[in-house]
Structure formats: structure tokens, C-alpha cells
mmCIF file of C-alpha atoms in Angstrom:
data_model
loop_
_atom_site.group_PDB
_atom_site.id
_atom_site.type_symbol
_atom_site.label_atom_id
_atom_site.label_comp_id
_atom_site.label_asym_id
_atom_site.label_seq_id
_atom_site.Cartn_x
_atom_site.Cartn_y
_atom_site.Cartn_z
ATOM 1 C CA MET A 16 76.313 -92.318 -6.157
ATOM 2 C CA LEU A 17 77.160 -95.760 -4.688
ATOM 3 C CA GLY A 18 73.637 -97.144 -5.432
ATOM 4 C CA GLU A 19 73.956 -96.239 -9.099
ATOM 5 C CA ASN A 20 77.339 -97.828 -9.319
ATOM 6 C CA LEU A 21 76.563 -100.937 -7.944
ATOM 7 C CA LYS A 22 74.425 -101.966 -11.176
ATOM 8 C CA PHE A 23 77.621 -101.479 -13.135
ATOM 9 C CA PHE A 24 79.765 -103.904 -11.212
ATOM 10 C CA SER A 25 81.489 -106.509 -13.431
ATOM 11 C CA LEU A 26 84.543 -108.944 -13.057
ATOM 12 C CA GLN A 27 85.940 -111.661 -15.153
ATOM 13 C CA PHE A 28 82.266 -113.301 -15.382
ATOM 14 C CA ASN A 29 78.972 -112.227 -14.912
ATOM 15 C CA ILE A 30 77.592 -112.035 -11.473
ATOM 16 C CA THR A 31 73.959 -113.245 -11.389
ATOM 17 C CA LYS A 32 70.930 -111.576 -9.776
ATOM 18 C CA LYS A 33 70.882 -113.842 -7.033
ATOM 19 C CA TRP A 34 74.348 -112.990 -6.076
ATOM 20 C CA LYS A 35 73.173 -108.943 -6.289
ATOM 21 C CA LYS A 36 70.430 -109.784 -4.032
ATOM 22 C CA ILE A 37 72.829 -111.505 -1.522
ATOM 23 C CA PHE A 38 75.242 -108.730 -1.844
ATOM 24 C CA ILE A 39 72.388 -106.032 -0.850
ATOM 25 C CA ALA A 40 71.025 -107.971 1.901
ATOM 26 C CA ILE A 41 74.202 -109.303 3.682
ATOM 27 C CA PHE A 42 77.086 -106.533 2.557
ATOM 28 C CA LEU A 43 75.155 -103.431 2.089
ATOM 29 C CA LYS A 44 73.552 -101.398 4.579
ATOM 30 C CA GLU A 45 71.560 -98.136 3.926
ATOM 31 C CA ILE A 46 72.099 -95.544 6.702
ATOM 32 C CA PRO A 47 71.422 -91.909 6.078
ATOM 33 C CA ILE A 48 74.206 -89.209 6.237
ATOM 34 C CA PHE A 49 73.752 -86.226 8.508
ATOM 35 C CA ARG A 50 75.672 -83.038 7.461
ATOM 36 C CA PRO A 51 74.980 -80.384 10.082
ATOM 37 C CA PHE A 52 74.676 -76.707 9.176
ATOM 38 C CA THR A 53 77.790 -74.638 10.658
ATOM 39 C CA THR A 54 76.425 -71.271 10.057
ATOM 40 C CA LYS A 55 73.079 -70.021 8.828
ATOM 41 C CA THR A 56 74.895 -68.481 5.674
ATOM 42 C CA GLN A 57 75.745 -72.133 4.739
ATOM 43 C CA LYS A 58 72.115 -73.314 5.449
ATOM 44 C CA GLU A 59 70.699 -70.552 3.133
ATOM 45 C CA GLU A 60 73.153 -71.272 0.364
ATOM 46 C CA LEU A 61 72.081 -75.042 0.415
ATOM 47 C CA LEU A 62 68.327 -74.331 0.425
ATOM 48 C CA SER A 63 69.065 -71.795 -2.779
ATOM 49 C CA LYS A 64 70.894 -74.806 -4.498
ATOM 50 C CA ILE A 65 68.037 -77.225 -3.692
ATOM 51 C CA ASN A 66 65.630 -74.888 -5.218
ATOM 52 C CA ASN A 67 67.639 -74.178 -8.375
ATOM 53 C CA TYR A 68 68.424 -78.012 -9.216
ATOM 54 C CA SER A 69 65.451 -80.150 -8.922
ATOM 55 C CA ASN A 70 67.410 -83.322 -9.380
ATOM 56 C CA ILE A 71 69.236 -82.671 -6.140
ATOM 57 C CA GLU A 72 65.893 -83.596 -4.209
ATOM 58 C CA LYS A 73 65.837 -87.093 -4.887
ATOM 59 C CA PHE A 74 69.095 -87.643 -2.785
ATOM 60 C CA ILE A 75 67.479 -85.694 0.044
ATOM 61 C CA ILE A 76 65.783 -87.290 2.989
ATOM 62 C CA GLU A 77 64.969 -84.253 5.163
ATOM 63 C CA ILE A 78 66.000 -80.844 6.068
ATOM 64 C CA LYS A 79 66.214 -80.557 9.855
ATOM 65 C CA ASN A 80 65.920 -77.337 11.803
ATOM 66 C CA ASP A 81 66.907 -79.005 14.966
ATOM 67 C CA LYS A 82 69.258 -81.624 16.672
ATOM 68 C CA ILE A 83 69.579 -84.995 14.820
ATOM 69 C CA ASN A 84 70.376 -86.048 18.460
ATOM 70 C CA ASP A 85 70.141 -85.004 22.120
ATOM 71 C CA PHE A 86 73.719 -85.467 22.540
ATOM 72 C CA CYS A 87 74.943 -83.920 19.226
ATOM 73 C CA ASN A 88 76.205 -80.262 19.302
ATOM 74 C CA ASP A 89 74.460 -79.226 15.987
ATOM 75 C CA ASN A 90 72.000 -76.473 17.077
ATOM 76 C CA ASP A 91 71.211 -75.171 13.692
ATOM 77 C CA GLY A 92 69.994 -78.279 12.146
ATOM 78 C CA GLY A 93 71.381 -80.091 8.828
ATOM 79 C CA ILE A 94 70.653 -81.830 5.946
ATOM 80 C CA LEU A 95 69.957 -85.698 5.994
ATOM 81 C CA ILE A 96 70.778 -87.370 2.637
ATOM 82 C CA LYS A 97 70.674 -91.013 1.379
ATOM 83 C CA GLY A 98 73.787 -93.111 2.126
ATOM 84 C CA ALA A 99 75.271 -96.618 2.803
ATOM 85 C CA THR A 100 77.957 -98.479 4.260
ATOM 86 C CA ILE A 101 79.678 -101.881 2.821
ATOM 87 C CA ASN A 102 81.211 -104.641 5.013
ATOM 88 C CA THR A 103 83.994 -104.603 2.647
ATOM 89 C CA LYS A 104 86.203 -107.345 4.456
ATOM 90 C CA LEU A 105 83.442 -109.490 4.866
ATOM 91 C CA TYR A 106 82.251 -109.020 0.980
ATOM 92 C CA ILE A 107 85.858 -109.655 -0.329
ATOM 93 C CA ASN A 108 86.149 -112.713 1.786
ATOM 94 C CA ASN A 109 82.840 -114.106 0.227
ATOM 95 C CA LEU A 110 83.834 -112.845 -3.299
ATOM 96 C CA LYS A 111 87.015 -114.652 -3.011
ATOM 97 C CA LYS A 112 85.274 -117.924 -1.589
ATOM 98 C CA TYR A 113 82.942 -117.415 -4.914
ATOM 99 C CA PHE A 114 85.830 -117.169 -7.300
ATOM 100 C CA ILE A 115 87.458 -120.218 -6.001
ATOM 101 C CA LYS A 116 84.565 -122.165 -6.388
ATOM 102 C CA TYR A 117 84.543 -121.274 -10.173
ATOM 103 C CA GLN A 118 88.332 -121.915 -10.225
ATOM 104 C CA ALA A 119 88.606 -117.906 -11.138
ATOM 105 C CA TYR A 120 91.151 -117.191 -8.333
ATOM 106 C CA THR A 121 94.803 -117.783 -7.565
ATOM 107 C CA GLU A 122 97.299 -116.026 -5.369
ATOM 108 C CA GLN A 123 100.630 -115.605 -7.067
ATOM 109 C CA GLU A 124 103.520 -113.259 -6.013
ATOM 110 C CA ILE A 125 104.678 -111.196 -8.888
ATOM 111 C CA ASN A 126 108.079 -109.859 -9.357
ATOM 112 C CA ASP A 127 111.082 -109.489 -11.972
ATOM 113 C CA LYS A 128 112.136 -112.927 -11.620
ATOM 114 C CA ASN A 129 108.978 -114.749 -12.117
ATOM 115 C CA PHE A 130 107.222 -112.546 -14.450
ATOM 116 C CA LYS A 131 107.859 -112.644 -18.056
ATOM 117 C CA ILE A 132 106.812 -110.824 -21.286
ATOM 118 C CA ASP A 133 106.325 -112.997 -24.329
ATOM 119 C CA GLU A 134 105.037 -111.878 -27.702
ATOM 120 C CA ASN A 135 101.540 -113.311 -27.080
ATOM 121 C CA PHE A 136 101.063 -113.767 -23.405
ATOM 122 C CA PHE A 137 102.376 -113.329 -19.974
ATOM 123 C CA THR A 138 104.033 -115.714 -17.655
ATOM 124 C CA ILE A 139 103.769 -115.807 -13.781
ATOM 125 C CA ASN A 140 105.264 -118.790 -12.121
ATOM 126 C CA LYS A 141 104.236 -120.962 -15.248
ATOM 127 C CA LEU A 142 100.580 -119.496 -15.319
ATOM 128 C CA LYS A 143 100.032 -117.716 -18.776
ATOM 129 C CA PHE A 144 98.086 -114.797 -19.437
ATOM 130 C CA LYS A 145 96.874 -112.800 -22.153
ATOM 131 C CA LYS A 146 96.017 -109.662 -20.274
ATOM 132 C CA LEU A 147 96.786 -108.124 -17.019
ATOM 133 C CA ILE A 148 95.172 -105.412 -14.736
ATOM 134 C CA PHE A 149 97.302 -104.183 -12.126
ATOM 135 C CA THR A 150 94.931 -102.737 -9.100
ATOM 136 C CA LYS A 151 97.874 -102.410 -6.630
ATOM 137 C CA GLY A 152 96.953 -99.417 -4.745
ATOM 138 C CA TYR A 153 99.759 -96.852 -3.248
ATOM 139 C CA LYS A 154 102.230 -99.368 -3.932
ATOM 140 C CA GLU A 155 102.019 -98.856 -7.579
ATOM 141 C CA LYS A 156 103.870 -95.803 -7.142
ATOM 142 C CA ILE A 157 106.476 -97.140 -4.942
ATOM 143 C CA GLU A 158 107.472 -100.099 -7.139
ATOM 144 C CA GLY A 159 105.594 -100.801 -10.244
ATOM 145 C CA LEU A 160 105.392 -100.154 -14.249
ATOM 146 C CA PHE A 161 102.892 -97.429 -13.803
ATOM 147 C CA SER A 162 105.079 -95.727 -11.243
ATOM 148 C CA TYR A 163 105.674 -92.735 -13.760
ATOM 149 C CA LEU A 164 102.140 -91.647 -13.240
ATOM 150 C CA PRO A 165 101.759 -88.673 -10.796
ATOM 151 C CA PHE A 166 100.063 -90.287 -7.800
ATOM 152 C CA LYS A 167 99.878 -87.908 -4.724
ATOM 153 C CA LEU A 168 99.813 -90.496 -1.927
ATOM 154 C CA ALA A 169 97.873 -89.395 1.156
ATOM 155 C CA LYS A 170 98.181 -91.044 4.718
ATOM 156 C CA GLY A 171 95.371 -91.381 6.445
ATOM 157 C CA GLU A 172 94.531 -92.371 10.161
ATOM 158 C CA MET A 173 91.176 -93.231 11.937
ATOM 159 C CA LEU A 174 89.902 -94.589 15.246
ATOM 160 C CA ILE A 175 87.292 -97.033 16.691
ATOM 161 C CA VAL A 176 86.095 -95.369 19.625
ATOM 162 C CA GLU A 177 83.227 -96.319 22.054
ATOM 163 C CA ILE A 178 80.570 -93.708 23.176
ATOM 164 C CA LYS A 179 78.103 -95.067 25.277
ATOM 165 C CA GLY A 180 74.463 -93.292 25.438
ATOM 166 C CA LEU A 181 74.992 -91.659 21.957
ATOM 167 C CA ASN A 182 72.935 -94.193 20.033
ATOM 168 C CA LEU A 183 73.306 -92.212 16.645
ATOM 169 C CA LYS A 184 71.766 -93.735 13.921
ATOM 170 C CA GLU A 185 73.010 -91.932 10.908
ATOM 171 C CA ILE A 186 76.528 -90.953 9.544
ATOM 172 C CA TYR A 187 77.516 -87.969 11.172
ATOM 173 C CA ASN A 188 79.556 -85.837 8.748
ATOM 174 C CA ARG A 189 81.137 -82.723 10.001
ATOM 175 C CA HIS A 190 84.937 -82.534 9.026
ATOM 176 C CA VAL A 191 85.296 -85.935 9.946
ATOM 177 C CA SER A 192 83.153 -89.037 9.691
ATOM 178 C CA LEU A 193 81.473 -90.567 12.789
ATOM 179 C CA ILE A 194 80.079 -94.038 11.438
ATOM 180 C CA PRO A 195 77.784 -96.123 13.749
ATOM 181 C CA LEU A 196 79.221 -99.691 14.262
ATOM 182 C CA GLU A 197 77.806 -102.086 16.670
ATOM 183 C CA ASN A 198 77.684 -102.031 20.598
ATOM 184 C CA SER A 199 78.001 -98.294 21.023
ATOM 185 C CA LYS A 200 81.286 -98.389 18.788
ATOM 186 C CA TYR A 201 81.940 -95.855 16.173
ATOM 187 C CA TYR A 202 84.406 -95.373 12.987
ATOM 188 C CA LEU A 203 85.950 -92.083 13.217
ATOM 189 C CA GLY A 204 88.127 -90.781 10.397
ATOM 190 C CA GLY A 205 90.219 -89.625 9.012
ATOM 191 C CA THR A 206 93.350 -87.445 8.798
ATOM 192 C CA TYR A 207 95.254 -86.406 5.701
ATOM 193 C CA GLU A 208 99.001 -86.413 5.505
ATOM 194 C CA TRP A 209 101.229 -86.087 2.247
ATOM 195 C CA ASN A 210 104.959 -86.055 3.497
ATOM 196 C CA THR A 211 105.292 -89.057 5.673
ATOM 197 C CA LEU A 212 103.970 -92.056 3.864
ATOM 198 C CA ASP A 213 103.962 -95.137 6.012
ATOM 199 C CA THR A 214 101.353 -97.325 8.313
ATOM 200 C CA ASN A 215 102.430 -95.915 11.766
ATOM 201 C CA THR A 216 99.989 -94.241 13.692
ATOM 202 C CA ASN A 217 100.577 -90.846 15.217
ATOM 203 C CA GLU A 218 99.767 -89.121 18.458
ATOM 204 C CA TRP A 219 99.059 -85.932 16.869
ATOM 205 C CA ALA A 220 96.514 -87.470 14.368
ATOM 206 C CA LYS A 221 94.828 -89.088 17.221
ATOM 207 C CA LYS A 222 94.391 -85.855 18.895
ATOM 208 C CA GLU A 223 93.110 -84.069 15.811
ATOM 209 C CA LEU A 224 90.272 -86.584 15.383
ATOM 210 C CA LEU A 225 89.310 -86.642 19.168
ATOM 211 C CA LYS A 226 89.573 -82.888 19.059
ATOM 212 C CA LYS A 227 86.732 -82.888 16.067
ATOM 213 C CA LEU A 228 84.695 -85.391 17.800
ATOM 214 C CA GLU A 229 84.622 -83.207 20.830
ATOM 215 C CA LYS A 230 83.069 -80.440 18.606
ATOM 216 C CA ILE A 231 80.083 -83.178 17.690
ATOM 217 C CA THR A 232 79.195 -84.605 21.451
ATOM 218 C CA ASN A 233 80.064 -83.819 24.771
ATOM 219 C CA LEU A 234 79.802 -87.288 25.901
ATOM 220 C CA ASN A 235 82.863 -89.242 27.139
ATOM 221 C CA TYR A 236 84.506 -91.563 24.926
ATOM 222 C CA LYS A 237 87.048 -94.499 24.943
ATOM 223 C CA VAL A 238 89.472 -95.009 22.161
ATOM 224 C CA ILE A 239 89.381 -98.862 21.194
ATOM 225 C CA LYS A 240 91.449 -98.977 17.998
ATOM 226 C CA HIS A 241 93.851 -96.767 16.140
ATOM 227 C CA LYS A 242 94.861 -97.512 12.337
ATOM 228 C CA ALA A 243 96.625 -95.887 9.513
ATOM 229 C CA HIS A 244 96.555 -96.670 5.811
ATOM 230 C CA ILE A 245 97.817 -95.052 2.562
ATOM 231 C CA ARG A 246 95.297 -93.621 0.165
ATOM 232 C CA PRO A 247 96.168 -93.732 -3.791
ATOM 233 C CA ALA A 248 95.084 -90.429 -4.605
ATOM 234 C CA THR A 249 96.389 -88.792 -7.877
ATOM 235 C CA ILE A 250 97.537 -85.197 -8.510
ATOM 236 C CA ASP A 251 94.535 -84.430 -10.569
ATOM 237 C CA ARG A 252 92.332 -86.196 -8.400
ATOM 238 C CA GLU A 253 90.932 -88.337 -11.223
ATOM 239 C CA PRO A 254 91.583 -92.192 -11.277
ATOM 240 C CA PHE A 255 94.099 -93.833 -13.513
ATOM 241 C CA LEU A 256 92.647 -96.128 -16.141
ATOM 242 C CA GLY A 257 94.377 -97.581 -19.355
ATOM 243 C CA GLU A 258 96.985 -99.365 -21.445
ATOM 244 C CA HIS A 259 100.752 -99.191 -20.497
ATOM 245 C CA PRO A 260 102.194 -97.049 -23.065
ATOM 246 C CA GLN A 261 105.017 -99.490 -23.753
ATOM 247 C CA TYR A 262 103.868 -103.076 -22.691
ATOM 248 C CA LYS A 263 100.513 -103.837 -24.443
ATOM 249 C CA ASN A 264 97.643 -105.558 -22.849
ATOM 250 C CA ILE A 265 99.040 -104.689 -19.445
ATOM 251 C CA PHE A 266 96.574 -102.203 -17.944
ATOM 252 C CA ILE A 267 95.922 -100.226 -14.919
ATOM 253 C CA LEU A 268 92.924 -99.464 -12.582
ATOM 254 C CA ASN A 269 93.927 -97.659 -9.778
ATOM 255 C CA GLY A 270 94.052 -93.912 -8.106
ATOM 256 C CA PHE A 271 90.556 -93.797 -6.666
ATOM 257 C CA GLY A 272 91.895 -92.220 -3.442
ATOM 258 C CA THR A 273 89.021 -91.991 -0.967
ATOM 259 C CA ARG A 274 86.591 -93.016 -3.298
ATOM 260 C CA GLY A 275 87.305 -96.716 -3.943
ATOM 261 C CA ILE A 276 83.996 -98.154 -2.895
ATOM 262 C CA SER A 277 81.807 -95.674 -5.003
ATOM 263 C CA MET A 278 83.978 -95.528 -8.084
ATOM 264 C CA ALA A 279 85.376 -99.094 -8.300
ATOM 265 C CA PRO A 280 82.227 -100.611 -9.603
ATOM 266 C CA TYR A 281 81.418 -98.265 -12.229
ATOM 267 C CA LEU A 282 85.193 -97.984 -13.517
ATOM 268 C CA SER A 283 85.755 -101.881 -13.441
ATOM 269 C CA LYS A 284 83.087 -101.818 -16.053
ATOM 270 C CA LYS A 285 84.874 -99.192 -17.945
ATOM 271 C CA ILE A 286 88.311 -100.783 -18.218
ATOM 272 C CA LEU A 287 86.699 -103.926 -18.932
ATOM 273 C CA ASP A 288 84.851 -102.556 -21.829
ATOM 274 C CA TYR A 289 87.938 -100.702 -23.208
ATOM 275 C CA ILE A 290 89.811 -104.182 -23.181
ATOM 276 C CA ASP A 291 87.040 -105.798 -25.040
ATOM 277 C CA ASN A 292 87.117 -102.817 -27.519
ATOM 278 C CA LYS A 293 83.397 -102.032 -26.820
ATOM 279 C CA SER A 294 84.111 -98.449 -25.753
ATOM 280 C CA ASN A 295 86.943 -95.837 -25.166
ATOM 281 C CA LEU A 296 88.089 -94.485 -21.981
ATOM 282 C CA PRO A 297 86.824 -90.969 -20.985
ATOM 283 C CA THR A 298 89.791 -88.840 -21.385
ATOM 284 C CA TYR A 299 90.021 -87.673 -17.918
ATOM 285 C CA TYR A 300 90.265 -91.102 -16.718
ATOM 286 C CA ASP A 301 92.756 -92.355 -19.392
ATOM 287 C CA ILE A 302 96.517 -92.520 -18.489
ATOM 288 C CA LYS A 303 97.077 -91.493 -22.137
ATOM 289 C CA ARG A 304 96.982 -87.808 -20.527
ATOM 290 C CA TYR A 305 100.323 -88.560 -18.896
ATOM 291 C CA GLU A 306 101.829 -90.444 -21.491
ATOM 292 C CA ASN A 307 104.575 -87.511 -21.889
ATOM 293 C CA LEU A 308 105.890 -88.368 -18.317
ATOM 294 C CA TYR A 309 106.671 -91.807 -19.341
ATOM 295 C CA ASN A 310 108.343 -90.888 -22.669
ATOM 296 C CA HIS A 311 110.803 -88.461 -20.800
ATOM 297 C CA SER A 312 111.199 -90.483 -17.626
ATOM 298 C CA ASN A 313 114.502 -92.333 -16.884
ATOM 299 C CA LYS A 314 112.707 -95.054 -14.708
ATOM 300 C CA LYS A 315 110.512 -97.165 -16.626
ATOM 301 C CA GLY A 316 109.300 -99.231 -13.602
ATOM 302 C CA THR A 317 109.644 -102.727 -12.285
ATOM 303 C CA ILE A 318 107.321 -105.564 -11.574
ATOM 304 C CA LYS A 319 107.304 -106.402 -7.914
#
């Protein structure tokens, strides 16, 4: 999915082939994903699906009948599929510098006091825009013009752990993801919580993650870092794209949940083509599917 969507990546101006090569060389790291078989029945079902759907084979590297690693507890083998990771922090920082170079980036606080809607344009601190796309993540639900949309925010917690001697070369996916970093460190995540939506870390989440880690390996570990974030998930698990039902030329690109890396490039192209009248939005992404919620909502939303 990720590899296919990268070619659709589009922003306010064209990114050259040279930039794409730089992206792949510096920010993108191909790494296989290992999904262990938890039961023999699961293994048989998967092999049956592979036989019935030939297009699946191009994503499969190997069907393993033994352990992926001497220190992992996957005695029944598993499936090794194509995957990749992206250094998002490094990528965003470099992309920001790229935009600044071409005078295509500015930082402005947007609120009810400095945001004005005129007939033909919008004003933010004296800067004028003809069209706006809001990409505020979970904050859109809390305070935004699109807060009427049925988000289903989900808190997630993750750990950075040090596991000396594991030497895992693959992403290990079994109820959690264990992703190799550097110097014997691994990303371990994540949890799901729908009731308490804050960015405070919790001991129960840490214990839950470590309990799942202990099912993967018996090696000793050390917790280096514990973080919490809020995912902008939606009630129907489909993203929110489209134009505001009242304020024309104000658009939204949101609701990716845990799929931001894989879906954002493809859907960025979709919303830009829609704005330029090149194509319609798929109905399952278009926020018109929830237009009735806006019409019957007392709270129209604010700009903050």
C-alpha cells in the first residue's frame, strides 16, 4: 500500500523526480514485516487465501515454517511480507525547509479573532487565501469548523525499549508492532483507549505492552521512553475529505486514524484534484455522507 501511494504524493507544487529519489534514499527504509502464525488453523486459512488470490503473492517474501529469530517465540513459523518505515520527523523537517526555500510556507495562529471570511477570499493575520484545507488531526473534533463530523478519537500509547541480543531485522507484528530502530532499541506499540482522551501516559498501558512483548521474546528488556498520542479515527473508519457544507472553499483532509503514513499521499492527491475540478471524491471519503449531522447540529464549529 505504501509503495503504491508514494507515487500519488502531491502538494501545492510539483515535487521533482530528484526529490522523490532523495525521499526514497534518505527517509524511506524497506523492511520486511513478519506475522507469526498463532495456530495451525490460521496458517491453513492463510495458505488457502494465497492459493485463491494470485495477486497476493507479489506482497509475500516467504512463508516460514520455523522461527524468524532464535530469540522469538514463534514456533509455528509465519509469513514474511513486504513493508517499509518512514522517518517522519526527519522528512517533515526537510520538507518544511524545502517549502521555505520556495516561499511556500508560513506559520500563523488561526482563531476566531484573526480569521475572517470575505466574499472571495479568507484573511489570516492580513494574509489572503482563496482556498483552505484544514488538516488539524484530532484537534478538529475538539475545536473546529468540522467538529460536527463523527470522529471516534482513540488514544494510543507506545514504548521505546532496549533489548540487547535480539538483533531483529524485521518488523514483528503480533498483537503489537515491534519495530527495530538503532543500537538494540525497538518501537513497541500500541494501545487503544476511547474514554480518556489526553496525552498523559498510563501505567496500565505500559504493562499491557510489556505483557505482549514478553509473549514475543524471553530476553530481558529496558524501557527507554513512554509516549501517548491521540489518533484522529472516525466512526466508520473512513477518512474525511471534502468541502464545508456552509463555507465554500474551506476543505478538510482528516480522519486517517492509524493509517496516516499509508493514506495521506494518495488522499492528498484526491482532495487537490477535487478542488481543481479534475475529479469527484469517492462517496465513502466525501464528508457529504454526514451532511445531515451539520444541518441538525446546534454547534456549527469555530476556528481555533
